[in-house]
Coordinates of C-alpha atoms in Angstrom, one line a residue:
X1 CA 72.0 106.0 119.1
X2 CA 74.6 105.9 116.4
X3 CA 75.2 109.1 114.2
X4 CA 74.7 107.3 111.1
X5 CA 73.3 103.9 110.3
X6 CA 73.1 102.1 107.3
X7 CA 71.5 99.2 106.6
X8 CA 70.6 96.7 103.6
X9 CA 72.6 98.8 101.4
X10 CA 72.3 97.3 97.9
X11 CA 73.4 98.4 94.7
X12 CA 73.1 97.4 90.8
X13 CA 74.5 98.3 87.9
X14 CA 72.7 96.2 84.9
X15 CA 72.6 92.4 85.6
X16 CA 76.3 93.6 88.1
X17 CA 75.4 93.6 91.9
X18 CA 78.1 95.8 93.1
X19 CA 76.9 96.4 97.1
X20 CA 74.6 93.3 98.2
X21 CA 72.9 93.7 101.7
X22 CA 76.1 96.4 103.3
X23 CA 75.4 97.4 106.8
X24 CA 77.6 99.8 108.9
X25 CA 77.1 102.2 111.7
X26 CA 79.0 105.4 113.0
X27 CA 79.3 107.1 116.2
X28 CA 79.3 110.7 116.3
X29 CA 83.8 111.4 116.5
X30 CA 84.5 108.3 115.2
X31 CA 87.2 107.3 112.3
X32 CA 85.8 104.7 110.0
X33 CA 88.1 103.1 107.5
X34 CA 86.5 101.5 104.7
X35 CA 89.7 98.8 102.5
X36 CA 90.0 96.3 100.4
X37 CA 90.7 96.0 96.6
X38 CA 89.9 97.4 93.6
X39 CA 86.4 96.8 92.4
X40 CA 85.3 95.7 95.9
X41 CA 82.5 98.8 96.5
X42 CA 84.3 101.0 98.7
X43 CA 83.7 104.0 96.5
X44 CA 79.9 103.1 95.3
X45 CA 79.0 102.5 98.6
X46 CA 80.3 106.1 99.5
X47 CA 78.6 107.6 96.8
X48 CA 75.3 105.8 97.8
X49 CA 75.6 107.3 101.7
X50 CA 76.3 110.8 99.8
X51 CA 73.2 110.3 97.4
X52 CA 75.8 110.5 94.4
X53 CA 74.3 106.9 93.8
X54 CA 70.9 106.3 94.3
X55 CA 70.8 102.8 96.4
X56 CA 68.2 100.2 95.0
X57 CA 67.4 98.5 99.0
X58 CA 68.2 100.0 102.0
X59 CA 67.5 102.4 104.5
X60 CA 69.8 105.4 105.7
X61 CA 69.3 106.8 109.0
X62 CA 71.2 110.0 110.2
X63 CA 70.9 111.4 113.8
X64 CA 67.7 109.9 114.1
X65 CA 65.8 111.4 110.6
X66 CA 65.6 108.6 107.7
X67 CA 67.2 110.1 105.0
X68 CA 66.4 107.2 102.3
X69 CA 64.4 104.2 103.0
X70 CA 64.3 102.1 99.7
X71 CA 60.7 100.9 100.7
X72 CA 59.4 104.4 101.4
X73 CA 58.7 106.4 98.1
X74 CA 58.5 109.2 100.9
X75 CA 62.2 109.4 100.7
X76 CA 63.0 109.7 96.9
X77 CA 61.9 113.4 95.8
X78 CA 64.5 114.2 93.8
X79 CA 64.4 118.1 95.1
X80 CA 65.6 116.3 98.7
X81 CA 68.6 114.8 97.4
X82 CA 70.6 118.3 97.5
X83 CA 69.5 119.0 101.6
X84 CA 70.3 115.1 102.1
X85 CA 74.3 116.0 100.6
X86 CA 74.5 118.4 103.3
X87 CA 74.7 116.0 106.1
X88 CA 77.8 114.8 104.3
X89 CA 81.0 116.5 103.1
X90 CA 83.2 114.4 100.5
X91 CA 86.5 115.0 99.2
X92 CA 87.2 113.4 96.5
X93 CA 90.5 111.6 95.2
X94 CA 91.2 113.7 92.0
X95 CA 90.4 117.0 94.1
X96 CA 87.8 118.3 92.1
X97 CA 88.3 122.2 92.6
X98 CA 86.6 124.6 90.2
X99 CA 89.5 126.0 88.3
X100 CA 88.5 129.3 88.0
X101 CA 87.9 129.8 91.5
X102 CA 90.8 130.9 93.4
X103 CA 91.6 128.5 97.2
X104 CA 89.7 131.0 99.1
X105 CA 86.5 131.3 96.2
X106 CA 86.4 127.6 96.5
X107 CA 86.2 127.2 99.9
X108 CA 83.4 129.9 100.1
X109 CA 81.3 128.9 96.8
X110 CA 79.0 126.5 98.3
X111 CA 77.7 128.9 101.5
X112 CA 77.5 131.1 98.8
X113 CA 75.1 130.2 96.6
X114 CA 72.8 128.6 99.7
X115 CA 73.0 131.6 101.2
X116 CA 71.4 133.1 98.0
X117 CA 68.7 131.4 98.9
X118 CA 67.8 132.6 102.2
X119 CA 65.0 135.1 102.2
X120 CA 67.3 138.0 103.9
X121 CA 70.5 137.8 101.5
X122 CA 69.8 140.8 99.3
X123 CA 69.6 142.7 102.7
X124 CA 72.3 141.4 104.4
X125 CA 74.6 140.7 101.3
X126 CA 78.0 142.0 102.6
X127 CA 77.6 141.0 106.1
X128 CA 76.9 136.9 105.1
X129 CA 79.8 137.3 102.2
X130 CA 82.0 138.9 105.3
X131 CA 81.1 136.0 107.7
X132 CA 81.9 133.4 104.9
X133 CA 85.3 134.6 104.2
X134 CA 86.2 134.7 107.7
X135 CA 85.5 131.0 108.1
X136 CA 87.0 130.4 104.6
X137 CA 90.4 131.9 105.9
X138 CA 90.1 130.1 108.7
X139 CA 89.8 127.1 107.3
X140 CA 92.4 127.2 104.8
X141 CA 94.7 128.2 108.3
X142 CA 93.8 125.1 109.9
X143 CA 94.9 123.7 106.6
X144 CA 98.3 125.6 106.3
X145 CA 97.1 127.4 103.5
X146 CA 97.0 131.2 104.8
X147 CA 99.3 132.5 102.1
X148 CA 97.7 130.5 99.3
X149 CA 94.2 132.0 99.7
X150 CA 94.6 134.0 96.5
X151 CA 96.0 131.2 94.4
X152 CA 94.5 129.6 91.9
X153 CA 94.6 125.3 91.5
X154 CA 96.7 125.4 88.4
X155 CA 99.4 127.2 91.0
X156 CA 99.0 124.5 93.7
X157 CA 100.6 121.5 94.5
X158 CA 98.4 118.2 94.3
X159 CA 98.9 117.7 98.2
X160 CA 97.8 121.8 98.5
X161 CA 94.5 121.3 96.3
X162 CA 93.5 118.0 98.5
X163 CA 93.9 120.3 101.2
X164 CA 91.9 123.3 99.9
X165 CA 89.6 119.8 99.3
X166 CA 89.3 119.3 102.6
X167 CA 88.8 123.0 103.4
X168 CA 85.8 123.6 101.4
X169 CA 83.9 120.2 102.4
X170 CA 84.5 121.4 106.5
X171 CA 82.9 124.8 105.4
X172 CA 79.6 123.9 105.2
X173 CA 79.7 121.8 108.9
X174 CA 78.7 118.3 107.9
X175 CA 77.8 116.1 110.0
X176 CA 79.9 113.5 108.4
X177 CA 82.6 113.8 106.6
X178 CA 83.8 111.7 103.8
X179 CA 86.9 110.9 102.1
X180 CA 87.4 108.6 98.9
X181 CA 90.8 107.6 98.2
X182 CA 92.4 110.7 99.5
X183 CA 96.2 110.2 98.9
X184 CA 96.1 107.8 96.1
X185 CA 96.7 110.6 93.3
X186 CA 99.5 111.9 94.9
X187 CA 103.3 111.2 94.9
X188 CA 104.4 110.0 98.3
X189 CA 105.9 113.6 99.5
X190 CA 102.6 114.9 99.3
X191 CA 100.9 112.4 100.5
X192 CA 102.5 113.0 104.2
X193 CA 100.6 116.5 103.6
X194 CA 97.2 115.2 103.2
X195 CA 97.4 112.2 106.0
X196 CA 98.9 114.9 108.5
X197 CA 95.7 116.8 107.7
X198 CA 93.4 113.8 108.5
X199 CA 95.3 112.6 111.9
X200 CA 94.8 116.2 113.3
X201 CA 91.0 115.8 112.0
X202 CA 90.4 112.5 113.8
X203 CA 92.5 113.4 117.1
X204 CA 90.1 116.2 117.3
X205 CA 86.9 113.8 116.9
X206 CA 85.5 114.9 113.6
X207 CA 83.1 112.1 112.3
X208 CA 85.4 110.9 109.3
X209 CA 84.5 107.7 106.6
X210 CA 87.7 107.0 104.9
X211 CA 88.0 104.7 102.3
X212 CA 92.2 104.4 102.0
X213 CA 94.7 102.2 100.5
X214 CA 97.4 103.9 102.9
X215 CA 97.2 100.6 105.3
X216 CA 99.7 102.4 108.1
X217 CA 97.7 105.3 108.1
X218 CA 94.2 103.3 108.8
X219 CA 95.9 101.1 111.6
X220 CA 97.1 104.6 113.2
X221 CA 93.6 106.7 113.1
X222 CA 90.9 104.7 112.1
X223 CA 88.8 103.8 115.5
X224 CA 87.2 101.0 113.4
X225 CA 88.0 99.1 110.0
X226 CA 86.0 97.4 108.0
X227 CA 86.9 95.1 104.8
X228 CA 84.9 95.1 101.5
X229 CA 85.1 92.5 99.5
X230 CA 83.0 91.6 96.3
X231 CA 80.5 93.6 97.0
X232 CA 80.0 92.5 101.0
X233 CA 81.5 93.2 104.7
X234 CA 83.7 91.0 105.0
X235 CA 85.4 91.7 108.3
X236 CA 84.6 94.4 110.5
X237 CA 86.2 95.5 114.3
X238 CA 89.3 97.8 115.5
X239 CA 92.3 98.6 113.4
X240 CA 94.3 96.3 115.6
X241 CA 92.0 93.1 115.2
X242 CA 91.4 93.5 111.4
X243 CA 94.5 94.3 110.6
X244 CA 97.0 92.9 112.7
X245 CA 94.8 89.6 113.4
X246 CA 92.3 89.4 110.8
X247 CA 90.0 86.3 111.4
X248 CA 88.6 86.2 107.8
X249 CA 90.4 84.0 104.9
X250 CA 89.8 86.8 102.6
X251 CA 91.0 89.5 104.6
X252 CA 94.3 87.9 105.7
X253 CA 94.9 87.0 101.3
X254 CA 94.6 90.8 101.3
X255 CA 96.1 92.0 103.5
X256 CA 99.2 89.5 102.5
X257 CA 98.9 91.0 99.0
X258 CA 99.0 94.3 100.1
X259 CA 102.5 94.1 101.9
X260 CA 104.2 92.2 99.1

């Protein structure tokens, strides 16, 4: 049984259909790269599987539980959304770091305040804050970011913050995780950081959904590729048939576009 499945995905905005009828699956250590051009739903159908977007048909299945069935009112309390997020970590393009909040802080903000809710925090107050640094620093290690615990975003480099990103969305053990765009607001130098990052992440099986325009990098790491296009799959298969022998019309105009 796959790790996540998806299936029917649709999505409206007004009278604009922007996901019609998206299916996709993912294996539990596998590298899905989600491309195609701008407007073409990558990052709305992202934010539907994280529950950022509310899908208007569908059905989202992970490890077995059904997490939102369009057709089942069961699975629209609002006060489920938050526990449905958790199956999911996303790092977002623009980084998205509190700016208040030094590296470490952000990493550890989230466990934080659930961990306010469980019923023995007051009790065991310093021993869960303890525990939740010790994987924040860990984190920001596997990152390269020991010595820039302390520092705040304003004092890091944009390739530094995606990093502390990625940090704080592996903090709270997702059982996906989920990039949008990644790289695309940074200059090239930085981006080099970032993608290093994410190989090391894939080569040690983390279930990843990238949506990417860095075509090299998808054709190195992704396990599977699949091309959006106006709303629909277009193509689908591994990173050496879509890529390097797409079958679809649409998907070889792309990809042509793309390397002029």
């Amino acid at each position: 049984m796959a790790l996540l499945e998806a299936t029917g995905i649709g999505k409206n905005f007004g009278s604009t259909h922007v996901l019609k009828d998206i299916s996709l699956s993912l294996e539990k250590g596998e590298a899905l790269a989600i491309i195609g051009s701008s407007g073409s739903g990558k990052t709305t159908l992202l934010r539907c599987l994280n529950f950022l977007e509310t899908p208007d048909t569908g059905r989202i299945v992970v490890d077995g539980k059904t997490l939102w069935d369009a057709d089942d009112p069961q699975t629209h309390k609002e006060s489920e959304k938050r526990k449905k997020r958790l199956h999911f970590g996303l790092v977002f393009q623009n980084f998205n770091l509190f700016p208040q909040y030094t590296a470490l802080q952000n990493v550890m903000l989230a466990g934080e305040l659930l961990a306010k809710e469980r019923p023995d925090y007051k009790a065991n107050r310093r021993r869960i804050h303890d525990e939740l640094e010790l994987k924040a620093r860990r984190l920001l290690e596997q990152m390269g970011l020991s010595d820039r615990a302390g520092h705040y975003p304003h004092q890091l480099s944009g390739g530094q913050q995606q990093r502390v990103a990625i940090a704080r969305a592996l903090a709270l053990e997702p059982d996906i995780l989920c990039f949008d765009e990644p790289t695309s607001a940074l200059d090239p130098e930085l981006t080099g950081e970032v993608l290093r990052v994410l190989r090391e992440l894939a080569a040690n099986k983390t279930t990843m959904i990238i949506v990417t325009h860095e075509m090299a990098f998808a054709r190195d790491v992704a396990d599977r590729i699949l091309f959006m296009d106006g709303g629909v799959v277009v193509e689908e298969g591994s990173a050496h048939q879509v890529i390097d022998h797409p079958r679809e019309e649409r998907t070889r105009r792309f990809l042509a576009h793309y390397s002029t």
